């Protein structure tokens, strides 16, 4: 689609790498498909990850481009500092580019903590992208405003999160550190959130209607997801995020050799680092469950010499991989996997996930129920949404919120792993109901992004609002 002459110009400034960058790239592609002239601002290293997808879009006529800054933040920096890398080396390049070519609005990832001030100083309409859905926002806000955490007798004492339409119990141990110790974390995020123009959210109304209403009552919010659904071709799905470093054909051939609805997919996202002891418990639990699985082993904690890309580090039990291979029971992969392709494969029956929001939505879109194993960020809230509100998953029993690099106080034992896997994978009425429910939600997700759907309408509404602001400025 060629941009109309009055089409708006939107900039998208994703975080460098990981689970925050991926949906923002997709969001830019969504807005381009609605006719907005969309430019993704990226570092040279990161642009390489999605350059191909954007070229395909350009070839099919979408008004989308990448602007590459001269400053770089590489993948190596990212893997050393994790999601908290300081991206402020991009401050001056961003400021200069905005001065040179001010857009109608800029969508900024919340992790660029310095960027809102610059954008506000230049008087550019600023929209926040926080990478999660409405539910965790409601949980966080109501805990922050209405629960005195110091009054709890211990980290494990349950309390009910007030003012929510569902009864949601939490414990202090499951809360992010910024909620547990608010005095140590000045809430600049909240400030930016309050004085920005609004938030673009990767979710859809029918997934969490009560919580979407709650958020929309309090601020301008556009639910435009699931944005991953903009990846329609196999090529897009293979290369999304970054080109796979594992042999995707080997992986697909292996899945093709399995019966429909028979395989558990295990992955903990792009940043989690499990300690070797935890990997062993997972391996023993999977083996004892006697279910077929495909496991993407991510980075290992506290092992700087480990290299997940070439699999030189092996922290699995002795002989485990060989046994799984011989019995044709499990495929262990190291590196970056084509998650969308795997989840959508007919052989996949369940997903053991850390409940990252992208993985959660991708599982929902593929109609695959989950085993929830939250670790960090807002993942414990996502677990509640999955298992208690939507009832499309079972909990493995993880209880302790961990910063991406903090020490693990307790491991989830092999018995818990085995039990959760059996609960989801072995036929039962409960498992069948979860499967039916998630497939219904998957259908709603598809409808949301089509013309006439709620996410389609929200993307159009944002474009119209921005157009209105431009006209008002011109008058
Ligand atoms: N992902 C992938 N291949 C991998 C690991 C992750 O494609 O081997 C993608 C996954 O599809 C998802 C994102 O990386 O889109 C992870 O985001 P999520 O919010 O689930 O978790 P995070 O990595 O931010 O903790």
CSV table of C-alpha atoms and ligand atoms in Angstrom, one decimal:
chain,number,residue,atom,x,y,z
A,1,UNK,CA,0.0,0.0,0.0
A,2,UNK,CA,1.5,3.4,-1.0
A,3,UNK,CA,1.4,6.0,1.7
A,4,UNK,CA,-1.3,8.6,1.2
A,5,UNK,CA,0.0,12.1,0.9
A,6,UNK,CA,-1.6,13.0,4.2
A,7,UNK,CA,-0.4,9.8,5.9
A,8,UNK,CA,1.2,10.3,9.3
A,9,UNK,CA,4.8,9.7,10.1
A,10,UNK,CA,5.4,7.4,13.0
A,11,UNK,CA,8.8,6.5,14.5
A,12,UNK,CA,9.3,3.4,16.5
A,13,UNK,CA,12.2,3.2,19.0
A,14,UNK,CA,12.5,-0.4,20.2
A,15,UNK,CA,14.8,-1.5,22.9
A,16,UNK,CA,18.0,-3.1,21.7
A,17,UNK,CA,17.3,-6.8,21.3
A,18,UNK,CA,15.3,-9.4,23.2
A,19,UNK,CA,11.6,-9.8,23.9
A,20,UNK,CA,11.0,-6.0,23.8
A,21,UNK,CA,12.4,-5.4,20.4
A,22,UNK,CA,10.5,-8.2,18.6
A,23,UNK,CA,6.9,-6.9,19.3
A,24,UNK,CA,7.9,-3.3,18.6
A,25,UNK,CA,9.2,-4.3,15.1
A,26,UNK,CA,5.9,-6.1,14.5
A,27,UNK,CA,3.9,-3.1,15.8
A,28,UNK,CA,5.7,-0.8,13.3
A,29,UNK,CA,4.8,-3.3,10.5
A,30,UNK,CA,1.2,-3.3,11.7
A,31,UNK,CA,0.9,0.5,11.6
A,32,UNK,CA,2.6,0.5,8.1
A,33,UNK,CA,-0.1,-1.9,7.0
A,34,UNK,CA,-2.6,0.7,8.1
A,35,UNK,CA,-0.9,3.3,5.9
A,36,UNK,CA,1.2,5.1,8.5
A,37,UNK,CA,4.7,5.9,7.3
A,38,UNK,CA,6.6,3.9,9.8
A,39,UNK,CA,10.3,4.2,10.6
A,40,UNK,CA,12.2,1.9,13.0
A,41,UNK,CA,15.1,3.6,14.8
A,42,UNK,CA,17.8,1.0,15.4
A,43,UNK,CA,21.5,0.4,16.1
A,44,UNK,CA,23.5,-1.2,13.2
A,45,UNK,CA,23.9,-4.5,15.0
A,46,UNK,CA,20.2,-4.8,15.8
A,47,UNK,CA,19.0,-3.7,12.5
A,48,UNK,CA,20.6,-6.8,11.0
A,49,UNK,CA,18.1,-8.9,13.0
A,50,UNK,CA,15.1,-7.7,11.2
A,51,UNK,CA,16.4,-6.2,8.1
A,52,UNK,CA,15.1,-9.0,5.9
A,53,UNK,CA,11.5,-8.8,7.2
A,54,UNK,CA,11.4,-5.1,6.6
A,55,UNK,CA,12.9,-5.5,3.0
A,56,UNK,CA,10.1,-8.0,2.3
A,57,UNK,CA,7.5,-5.4,3.5
A,58,UNK,CA,9.1,-2.7,1.4
A,59,UNK,CA,9.0,-5.0,-1.7
A,60,UNK,CA,5.3,-5.5,-1.1
A,61,UNK,CA,4.8,-1.8,-1.0
A,62,UNK,CA,4.4,-1.1,2.7
A,63,UNK,CA,5.6,2.4,3.8
A,64,UNK,CA,8.2,1.2,6.2
A,65,UNK,CA,11.9,1.9,6.7
A,66,UNK,CA,14.8,1.5,9.1
A,67,UNK,CA,16.9,4.4,10.3
A,68,UNK,CA,20.2,3.2,11.6
A,69,UNK,CA,22.1,5.3,14.2
A,70,UNK,CA,25.8,5.7,13.9
A,71,UNK,CA,26.2,4.6,17.6
A,72,UNK,CA,26.0,0.9,18.3
A,73,UNK,CA,25.0,-1.4,21.1
A,74,UNK,CA,26.0,-4.9,20.2
A,75,UNK,CA,24.6,-8.3,21.0
A,76,UNK,CA,27.7,-8.9,23.2
A,77,UNK,CA,26.9,-5.8,25.2
A,78,UNK,CA,23.3,-7.0,25.6
A,79,UNK,CA,24.2,-10.5,26.7
A,80,UNK,CA,26.6,-9.0,29.3
A,81,UNK,CA,24.2,-6.5,30.8
A,82,UNK,CA,20.9,-8.1,30.0
A,83,UNK,CA,17.7,-6.1,29.7
A,84,UNK,CA,19.1,-3.3,31.9
A,85,UNK,CA,21.8,-2.2,29.4
A,86,UNK,CA,22.2,1.5,29.4
A,87,UNK,CA,21.1,2.7,25.9
A,88,UNK,CA,21.9,6.4,26.5
A,89,UNK,CA,24.7,6.3,23.9
A,90,UNK,CA,21.8,6.7,21.5
A,91,UNK,CA,20.6,10.0,23.2
A,92,UNK,CA,22.5,12.4,20.9
A,93,UNK,CA,21.9,10.5,17.7
A,94,UNK,CA,18.2,10.4,18.5
A,95,UNK,CA,18.0,14.0,19.4
A,96,UNK,CA,19.7,15.1,16.2
A,97,UNK,CA,17.5,12.8,14.0
A,98,UNK,CA,14.3,14.1,15.7
A,99,UNK,CA,15.5,17.7,15.1
A,100,UNK,CA,16.2,17.0,11.5
A,101,UNK,CA,13.0,15.1,10.8
A,102,UNK,CA,10.4,15.5,13.5
A,103,UNK,CA,7.7,12.8,13.1
A,104,UNK,CA,4.0,13.1,14.0
A,105,UNK,CA,4.7,10.8,16.9
A,106,UNK,CA,7.2,8.4,18.3
A,107,UNK,CA,6.5,5.1,20.1
A,108,UNK,CA,9.3,4.5,22.7
A,109,UNK,CA,10.1,1.3,24.6
A,110,UNK,CA,9.9,1.9,28.3
A,111,UNK,CA,13.5,0.6,28.8
A,112,UNK,CA,15.0,3.7,27.1
A,113,UNK,CA,14.7,5.5,30.4
A,114,UNK,CA,16.3,8.7,29.2
A,115,UNK,CA,14.4,9.1,26.0
A,116,UNK,CA,11.0,10.5,27.2
A,117,UNK,CA,12.8,13.7,28.4
A,118,UNK,CA,14.4,14.4,25.1
A,119,UNK,CA,11.2,13.7,23.1
A,120,UNK,CA,9.2,16.0,25.4
A,121,UNK,CA,11.8,18.8,25.2
A,122,UNK,CA,11.3,18.7,21.4
A,123,UNK,CA,7.5,18.8,21.7
A,124,UNK,CA,7.0,15.5,19.8
A,125,UNK,CA,4.0,13.4,20.6
A,126,UNK,CA,5.3,10.5,22.7
A,127,UNK,CA,3.6,7.2,23.1
A,128,UNK,CA,4.9,4.5,25.4
A,129,UNK,CA,5.3,0.8,24.6
A,130,UNK,CA,5.7,-1.3,27.7
A,131,UNK,CA,5.7,-4.8,26.2
A,132,UNK,CA,3.0,-6.3,28.4
A,133,UNK,CA,-0.8,-6.6,28.5
A,134,UNK,CA,-3.4,-4.9,30.6
A,135,UNK,CA,-3.8,-7.4,33.4
A,136,UNK,CA,-0.3,-7.0,35.0
A,137,UNK,CA,-0.8,-3.2,34.9
A,138,UNK,CA,-4.0,-3.6,36.9
A,139,UNK,CA,-2.3,-5.9,39.4
A,140,UNK,CA,0.7,-3.6,39.8
A,141,UNK,CA,-1.4,-0.5,40.2
A,142,UNK,CA,-3.7,-2.0,42.8
A,143,UNK,CA,-0.9,-3.4,44.8
A,144,UNK,CA,1.0,-0.2,44.7
A,145,UNK,CA,-2.0,1.9,45.7
A,146,UNK,CA,-3.9,-0.3,48.1
A,147,UNK,CA,-1.7,-3.0,49.7
A,148,UNK,CA,0.7,-2.3,52.6
A,149,UNK,CA,3.3,-5.0,51.9
A,150,UNK,CA,5.1,-4.4,55.2
A,151,UNK,CA,2.0,-5.6,57.1
A,152,UNK,CA,2.4,-9.1,55.6
A,153,UNK,CA,4.0,-11.6,58.1
A,154,UNK,CA,6.2,-13.2,55.5
A,155,UNK,CA,7.2,-13.3,51.8
A,156,UNK,CA,5.0,-16.3,51.4
A,157,UNK,CA,1.8,-15.0,53.0
A,158,UNK,CA,-0.9,-14.8,50.4
A,159,UNK,CA,-3.0,-11.6,49.9
A,160,UNK,CA,-5.8,-10.8,47.6
A,161,UNK,CA,-5.1,-8.1,45.1
A,162,UNK,CA,-7.9,-5.5,45.7
A,163,UNK,CA,-10.3,-4.0,43.1
A,164,UNK,CA,-9.9,-6.7,40.5
A,165,UNK,CA,-12.9,-8.4,38.9
A,166,UNK,CA,-11.3,-11.8,39.6
A,167,UNK,CA,-10.0,-13.1,42.9
A,168,UNK,CA,-6.2,-13.0,42.4
A,169,UNK,CA,-3.9,-14.0,45.2
A,170,UNK,CA,-0.3,-13.0,45.3
A,171,UNK,CA,2.6,-13.2,47.7
A,172,UNK,CA,5.4,-10.8,48.2
A,173,UNK,CA,7.9,-13.3,46.9
A,174,UNK,CA,6.2,-13.2,43.5
A,175,UNK,CA,6.4,-9.4,43.2
A,176,UNK,CA,9.0,-7.5,41.2
A,177,UNK,CA,11.7,-5.9,43.3
A,178,UNK,CA,10.5,-2.4,42.4
A,179,UNK,CA,7.1,-3.2,44.0
A,180,UNK,CA,8.6,-4.8,47.1
A,181,UNK,CA,11.0,-2.0,47.8
A,182,UNK,CA,9.4,1.1,46.2
A,183,UNK,CA,11.6,3.5,48.1
A,184,UNK,CA,14.7,2.3,46.3
A,185,UNK,CA,13.1,2.7,42.9
A,186,UNK,CA,11.8,6.2,42.1
A,187,UNK,CA,8.9,5.7,39.8
A,188,UNK,CA,10.0,7.7,36.8
A,189,UNK,CA,8.3,5.1,34.6
A,190,UNK,CA,5.0,6.1,36.1
A,191,UNK,CA,5.7,9.8,35.5
A,192,UNK,CA,6.5,9.2,31.9
A,193,UNK,CA,3.5,7.0,31.6
A,194,UNK,CA,1.3,9.7,33.1
A,195,UNK,CA,2.5,12.6,31.0
A,196,UNK,CA,2.9,10.8,27.7
A,197,UNK,CA,0.2,10.9,25.1
A,198,UNK,CA,-0.8,7.3,25.7
A,199,UNK,CA,0.3,3.6,25.4
A,200,UNK,CA,0.3,1.2,22.6
A,201,UNK,CA,-0.3,-2.3,24.0
A,202,UNK,CA,0.3,-5.6,22.4
A,203,UNK,CA,-2.9,-7.3,23.5
A,204,UNK,CA,-6.5,-7.6,22.2
A,205,UNK,CA,-9.7,-6.6,23.9
A,206,UNK,CA,-11.4,-10.1,24.0
A,207,UNK,CA,-8.4,-11.6,25.8
A,208,UNK,CA,-8.8,-9.4,28.9
A,209,UNK,CA,-11.9,-7.2,28.4
A,210,UNK,CA,-12.3,-6.2,32.1
A,211,UNK,CA,-8.7,-5.2,32.4
A,212,UNK,CA,-8.6,-3.4,29.0
A,213,UNK,CA,-11.6,-1.4,30.2
A,214,UNK,CA,-9.9,-0.6,33.5
A,215,UNK,CA,-6.8,0.7,31.7
A,216,UNK,CA,-8.7,2.6,29.0
A,217,UNK,CA,-10.8,4.4,31.7
A,218,UNK,CA,-7.6,5.8,33.1
A,219,UNK,CA,-5.5,6.6,30.1
A,220,UNK,CA,-5.4,6.7,26.3
A,221,UNK,CA,-4.5,3.1,25.4
A,222,UNK,CA,-4.6,1.4,22.0
A,223,UNK,CA,-4.7,-2.4,22.0
A,224,UNK,CA,-3.3,-3.4,18.6
A,225,UNK,CA,-2.2,-7.0,19.1
A,226,UNK,CA,-1.4,-9.7,18.9
A,227,UNK,CA,1.2,-8.0,16.7
A,228,UNK,CA,2.9,-11.4,16.0
A,229,UNK,CA,0.0,-12.2,13.6
A,230,UNK,CA,1.5,-9.7,11.1
A,231,UNK,CA,4.0,-12.5,10.3
A,232,UNK,CA,2.0,-14.3,7.7
A,233,UNK,CA,4.6,-16.1,5.5
A,234,UNK,CA,6.8,-19.0,6.5
A,235,UNK,CA,9.8,-16.8,5.7
A,236,UNK,CA,8.6,-14.0,8.1
A,237,UNK,CA,7.9,-16.5,10.8
A,238,UNK,CA,11.3,-18.2,10.4
A,239,UNK,CA,13.3,-14.9,10.6
A,240,UNK,CA,11.2,-13.1,13.2
A,241,UNK,CA,13.3,-11.6,16.0
A,242,UNK,CA,16.4,-12.8,14.3
A,243,UNK,CA,17.3,-15.5,11.9
A,244,UNK,CA,17.4,-18.8,13.7
A,245,UNK,CA,20.8,-20.1,14.7
A,246,UNK,CA,19.6,-23.7,14.9
A,247,UNK,CA,18.8,-25.8,11.9
A,248,UNK,CA,15.2,-25.0,11.5
A,249,UNK,CA,14.7,-27.7,8.8
A,250,UNK,CA,16.0,-30.3,11.2
A,251,UNK,CA,13.6,-29.1,13.8
A,252,UNK,CA,10.6,-29.1,11.5
A,253,UNK,CA,11.5,-32.5,10.0
A,254,UNK,CA,11.6,-33.9,13.6
A,255,UNK,CA,8.2,-32.3,14.3
A,256,UNK,CA,6.8,-33.6,11.0
A,257,UNK,CA,7.8,-37.1,12.1
A,258,UNK,CA,5.6,-36.8,15.2
A,259,UNK,CA,1.8,-37.4,15.6
A,260,UNK,CA,-0.4,-34.3,15.7
A,261,UNK,CA,-0.9,-33.0,19.2
A,262,UNK,CA,1.8,-35.0,20.9
A,263,UNK,CA,4.8,-32.8,21.6
A,264,UNK,CA,5.6,-30.4,24.5
A,265,UNK,CA,7.6,-27.3,23.5
A,266,UNK,CA,9.9,-26.0,26.3
A,267,UNK,CA,11.5,-22.6,26.1
A,268,UNK,CA,12.2,-19.8,28.6
A,269,UNK,CA,12.5,-16.8,26.2
A,270,UNK,CA,15.4,-14.7,25.2
A,271,UNK,CA,17.0,-13.5,28.4
A,272,UNK,CA,16.4,-16.0,31.2
A,273,UNK,CA,19.4,-17.9,32.5
A,274,UNK,CA,18.7,-21.1,34.3
A,275,UNK,CA,21.3,-22.5,36.7
A,276,UNK,CA,22.7,-25.9,35.8
A,277,UNK,CA,20.9,-27.5,38.7
A,278,UNK,CA,17.6,-26.4,37.4
A,279,UNK,CA,18.3,-27.7,33.9
A,280,UNK,CA,18.9,-31.1,35.5
A,281,UNK,CA,15.6,-31.0,37.3
A,282,UNK,CA,13.8,-30.2,34.1
A,283,UNK,CA,15.6,-33.0,32.3
A,284,UNK,CA,14.8,-35.6,34.9
A,285,UNK,CA,11.2,-34.3,35.1
A,286,UNK,CA,10.7,-34.5,31.4
A,287,UNK,CA,12.2,-38.0,31.2
A,288,UNK,CA,10.0,-39.2,34.0
A,289,UNK,CA,6.9,-37.8,32.4
A,290,UNK,CA,7.5,-40.0,29.4
A,291,UNK,CA,6.1,-37.3,27.0
A,292,UNK,CA,7.7,-36.2,23.8
A,293,UNK,CA,9.3,-32.8,23.9
A,294,UNK,CA,11.4,-30.2,22.0
A,295,UNK,CA,13.5,-28.2,24.4
A,296,UNK,CA,15.3,-25.0,23.5
A,297,UNK,CA,18.0,-24.7,26.2
A,298,UNK,CA,18.8,-21.0,26.6
A,299,UNK,CA,21.7,-19.3,28.3
A,300,UNK,CA,23.1,-21.0,31.5
A,301,UNK,CA,23.6,-19.0,34.6
A,302,UNK,CA,27.0,-18.3,36.1
A,303,UNK,CA,28.9,-19.9,33.3
A,304,UNK,CA,30.7,-17.3,31.3
A,305,UNK,CA,32.4,-19.9,29.2
A,306,UNK,CA,29.2,-21.4,28.1
A,307,UNK,CA,28.2,-20.8,24.6
A,308,UNK,CA,24.6,-21.5,23.8
A,309,UNK,CA,25.0,-20.9,20.1
A,310,UNK,CA,27.4,-23.8,19.5
A,311,UNK,CA,26.3,-25.9,22.4
A,312,UNK,CA,29.8,-26.3,23.8
A,313,UNK,CA,28.4,-26.1,27.4
A,314,UNK,CA,26.5,-29.2,28.4
A,315,UNK,CA,24.8,-29.1,31.8
A,316,UNK,CA,22.3,-31.8,31.3
A,317,UNK,CA,22.4,-35.1,33.1
A,318,UNK,CA,24.9,-37.6,31.8
A,319,UNK,CA,23.5,-39.5,28.8
A,320,UNK,CA,20.2,-37.6,28.8
A,321,UNK,CA,20.4,-36.3,25.3
A,322,UNK,CA,21.6,-39.6,23.9
A,323,UNK,CA,18.8,-41.5,25.6
A,324,UNK,CA,16.2,-39.1,24.4
A,325,UNK,CA,17.6,-39.4,20.8
A,326,UNK,CA,17.6,-43.2,20.9
A,327,UNK,CA,14.1,-43.4,22.2
A,328,UNK,CA,13.0,-40.7,19.8
A,329,UNK,CA,11.5,-38.9,22.7
A,330,UNK,CA,13.1,-35.5,22.8
A,331,UNK,CA,15.0,-33.0,20.8
A,332,UNK,CA,17.3,-30.7,22.7
A,333,UNK,CA,18.3,-27.5,20.8
A,334,UNK,CA,20.7,-24.7,21.6
A,335,UNK,CA,20.5,-21.3,20.1
A,336,UNK,CA,17.7,-19.2,18.6
A,337,UNK,CA,14.7,-21.2,17.5
A,338,UNK,CA,11.9,-20.2,15.1
A,339,UNK,CA,9.4,-20.1,17.9
A,340,UNK,CA,6.4,-19.0,15.8
A,341,UNK,CA,6.9,-21.9,13.4
A,342,UNK,CA,7.3,-24.4,16.2
A,343,UNK,CA,4.3,-23.3,18.2
A,344,UNK,CA,2.1,-23.4,15.0
A,345,UNK,CA,3.2,-26.9,14.1
A,346,UNK,CA,0.4,-29.5,14.3
A,347,UNK,CA,2.5,-31.8,16.4
A,348,UNK,CA,2.7,-29.2,19.3
A,349,UNK,CA,0.3,-29.9,22.2
A,350,UNK,CA,1.6,-27.8,25.0
A,351,UNK,CA,4.2,-25.1,25.8
A,352,UNK,CA,6.3,-24.9,29.0
A,353,UNK,CA,7.0,-21.2,29.2
A,354,UNK,CA,8.4,-18.6,31.5
A,355,UNK,CA,5.2,-16.5,30.7
A,356,UNK,CA,7.0,-13.7,28.9
A,357,UNK,CA,4.2,-11.7,27.3
A,358,UNK,CA,5.3,-12.5,23.7
A,359,UNK,CA,5.5,-16.2,24.4
A,360,UNK,CA,2.1,-16.1,26.1
A,361,UNK,CA,0.4,-14.3,23.2
A,362,UNK,CA,2.2,-16.5,20.7
A,363,UNK,CA,1.0,-19.6,22.5
A,364,UNK,CA,-2.6,-18.2,22.7
A,365,UNK,CA,-2.5,-17.4,18.9
A,366,UNK,CA,-1.3,-20.9,18.1
A,367,UNK,CA,-4.1,-22.4,20.3
A,368,UNK,CA,-1.6,-24.1,22.6
A,369,UNK,CA,-2.2,-24.4,26.4
A,370,UNK,CA,0.7,-23.7,28.7
A,371,UNK,CA,2.7,-25.0,31.7
A,372,UNK,CA,3.5,-21.7,33.5
A,373,UNK,CA,6.9,-21.2,35.0
A,374,UNK,CA,7.3,-17.5,35.7
A,375,UNK,CA,10.7,-16.1,36.7
A,376,UNK,CA,10.9,-12.3,36.5
A,377,UNK,CA,9.4,-9.1,35.2
A,378,UNK,CA,5.5,-9.2,35.1
A,379,UNK,CA,5.5,-13.0,34.5
A,380,UNK,CA,3.9,-14.0,37.8
A,381,UNK,CA,0.9,-11.8,36.9
A,382,UNK,CA,0.8,-13.3,33.4
A,383,UNK,CA,0.7,-16.7,35.1
A,384,UNK,CA,-2.4,-15.7,37.0
A,385,UNK,CA,-4.0,-14.5,33.8
A,386,UNK,CA,-3.2,-17.7,32.0
A,387,UNK,CA,-4.1,-20.2,34.7
A,388,UNK,CA,-6.8,-18.5,36.8
A,389,UNK,CA,-8.6,-16.0,34.6
A,390,UNK,CA,-8.3,-17.6,31.1
A,391,UNK,CA,-7.9,-21.2,32.5
A,392,UNK,CA,-5.6,-22.3,29.7
A,393,UNK,CA,-2.6,-23.5,31.6
A,394,UNK,CA,-1.2,-25.3,34.7
A,395,UNK,CA,1.3,-23.9,37.1
A,396,UNK,CA,4.6,-25.7,37.6
A,397,UNK,CA,4.9,-24.2,41.1
A,398,UNK,CA,7.5,-21.5,40.8
A,399,UNK,CA,7.3,-19.1,43.8
A,400,UNK,CA,10.2,-16.6,43.7
A,401,UNK,CA,10.6,-13.5,41.5
A,402,UNK,CA,14.2,-13.3,40.3
A,403,UNK,CA,16.0,-10.5,38.7
A,404,UNK,CA,17.6,-11.8,35.5
A,405,UNK,CA,21.0,-12.1,37.2
A,406,UNK,CA,20.2,-12.8,40.9
A,407,UNK,CA,20.9,-16.0,42.7
A,408,UNK,CA,18.2,-18.7,42.7
A,409,UNK,CA,17.0,-19.4,46.2
A,410,UNK,CA,15.1,-22.6,45.3
A,411,UNK,CA,14.8,-24.9,42.4
A,412,UNK,CA,11.6,-26.3,41.0
A,413,UNK,CA,12.1,-30.1,41.6
A,414,UNK,CA,11.8,-32.8,39.1
A,415,UNK,CA,8.5,-34.2,40.7
A,416,UNK,CA,6.8,-30.8,40.1
A,417,UNK,CA,8.0,-30.8,36.5
A,418,UNK,CA,6.8,-34.3,35.9
A,419,UNK,CA,3.4,-33.6,37.5
A,420,UNK,CA,2.7,-30.4,35.5
A,421,UNK,CA,3.8,-32.0,32.2
A,422,UNK,CA,1.5,-35.0,32.8
A,423,UNK,CA,-1.4,-32.7,33.8
A,424,UNK,CA,-1.2,-30.9,30.5
A,425,UNK,CA,-0.1,-33.6,28.1
A,426,UNK,CA,-1.9,-36.7,29.3
A,427,UNK,CA,-5.5,-36.9,28.1
A,428,UNK,CA,-8.0,-35.8,30.7
A,429,UNK,CA,-11.2,-33.7,30.8
A,430,UNK,CA,-9.4,-30.8,32.4
A,431,UNK,CA,-6.6,-30.8,29.8
A,432,UNK,CA,-9.2,-31.1,27.0
A,433,UNK,CA,-11.2,-28.1,28.3
A,434,UNK,CA,-8.0,-26.0,28.4
A,435,UNK,CA,-7.3,-26.9,24.8
A,436,UNK,CA,-10.8,-26.0,23.7
A,437,UNK,CA,-10.7,-22.7,25.5
A,438,UNK,CA,-7.3,-21.7,24.1
A,439,UNK,CA,-8.5,-22.5,20.6
A,440,UNK,CA,-11.5,-20.3,21.0
A,441,UNK,CA,-9.3,-17.5,22.2
A,442,UNK,CA,-6.9,-18.0,19.2
A,443,UNK,CA,-9.9,-17.5,16.9
A,444,UNK,CA,-10.8,-14.3,18.7
A,445,UNK,CA,-7.1,-13.1,18.3
A,446,UNK,CA,-7.3,-13.7,14.6
A,447,UNK,CA,-10.6,-11.8,14.3
A,448,UNK,CA,-9.2,-8.9,16.4
A,449,UNK,CA,-6.5,-8.0,13.9
A,450,UNK,CA,-8.7,-8.3,10.8
A,451,UNK,CA,-10.7,-5.5,9.3
A,452,UNK,CA,-13.7,-5.0,11.6
A,453,UNK,CA,-11.8,-6.4,14.6
A,454,UNK,CA,-11.0,-4.4,17.8
A,455,UNK,CA,-7.2,-4.3,17.3
A,456,UNK,CA,-7.6,-3.2,13.7
A,457,UNK,CA,-10.0,-0.4,14.9
A,458,UNK,CA,-7.6,0.7,17.7
A,459,UNK,CA,-4.7,1.0,15.2
A,460,UNK,CA,-6.9,3.1,12.9
A,461,UNK,CA,-8.1,5.2,15.9
A,462,UNK,CA,-4.6,6.0,16.9
A,463,UNK,CA,-3.7,7.1,13.4
A,464,UNK,CA,-6.8,9.3,13.2
A,465,UNK,CA,-6.0,10.9,16.6
A,466,UNK,CA,-2.5,11.7,15.5
A,467,UNK,CA,-3.8,13.2,12.2
A,468,UNK,CA,-6.2,15.3,14.3
A,469,UNK,CA,-3.3,16.6,16.4
A,470,UNK,CA,-1.3,17.5,13.3
A,471,UNK,CA,-4.3,19.4,11.8
A,472,UNK,CA,-4.9,21.2,15.1
A,473,UNK,CA,-1.2,22.3,15.1
A,474,UNK,CA,-1.4,23.5,11.5
A,475,UNK,CA,-4.5,25.7,12.3
B,1,LIG,N1,12.1,-16.3,20.7
B,1,LIG,C1,12.4,-16.9,19.6
B,1,LIG,N2,13.3,-17.9,19.6
B,1,LIG,C2,14.0,-18.3,20.7
B,1,LIG,C3,13.7,-17.6,21.9
B,1,LIG,C4,12.7,-16.6,21.9
B,1,LIG,O1,11.8,-16.6,18.5
B,1,LIG,O2,14.8,-19.2,20.7
B,1,LIG,C5,11.2,-15.1,20.7
B,1,LIG,C6,9.8,-15.5,21.1
B,1,LIG,O3,9.0,-16.0,20.0
B,1,LIG,C7,9.2,-14.3,21.7
B,1,LIG,C8,10.5,-13.6,22.3
B,1,LIG,O4,11.6,-14.2,21.7
B,1,LIG,O5,8.7,-13.5,20.7
B,1,LIG,C9,10.6,-13.7,23.8
B,1,LIG,O6,9.8,-12.8,24.3
B,1,LIG,P1,9.0,-13.0,25.7
B,1,LIG,O7,8.2,-11.8,26.0
B,1,LIG,O8,8.3,-14.3,25.7
B,1,LIG,O9,10.2,-13.2,26.8
B,1,LIG,P2,11.5,-12.5,27.1
B,1,LIG,O10,12.6,-13.0,26.2
B,1,LIG,O11,11.3,-11.0,26.9
B,1,LIG,O12,11.8,-12.8,28.5
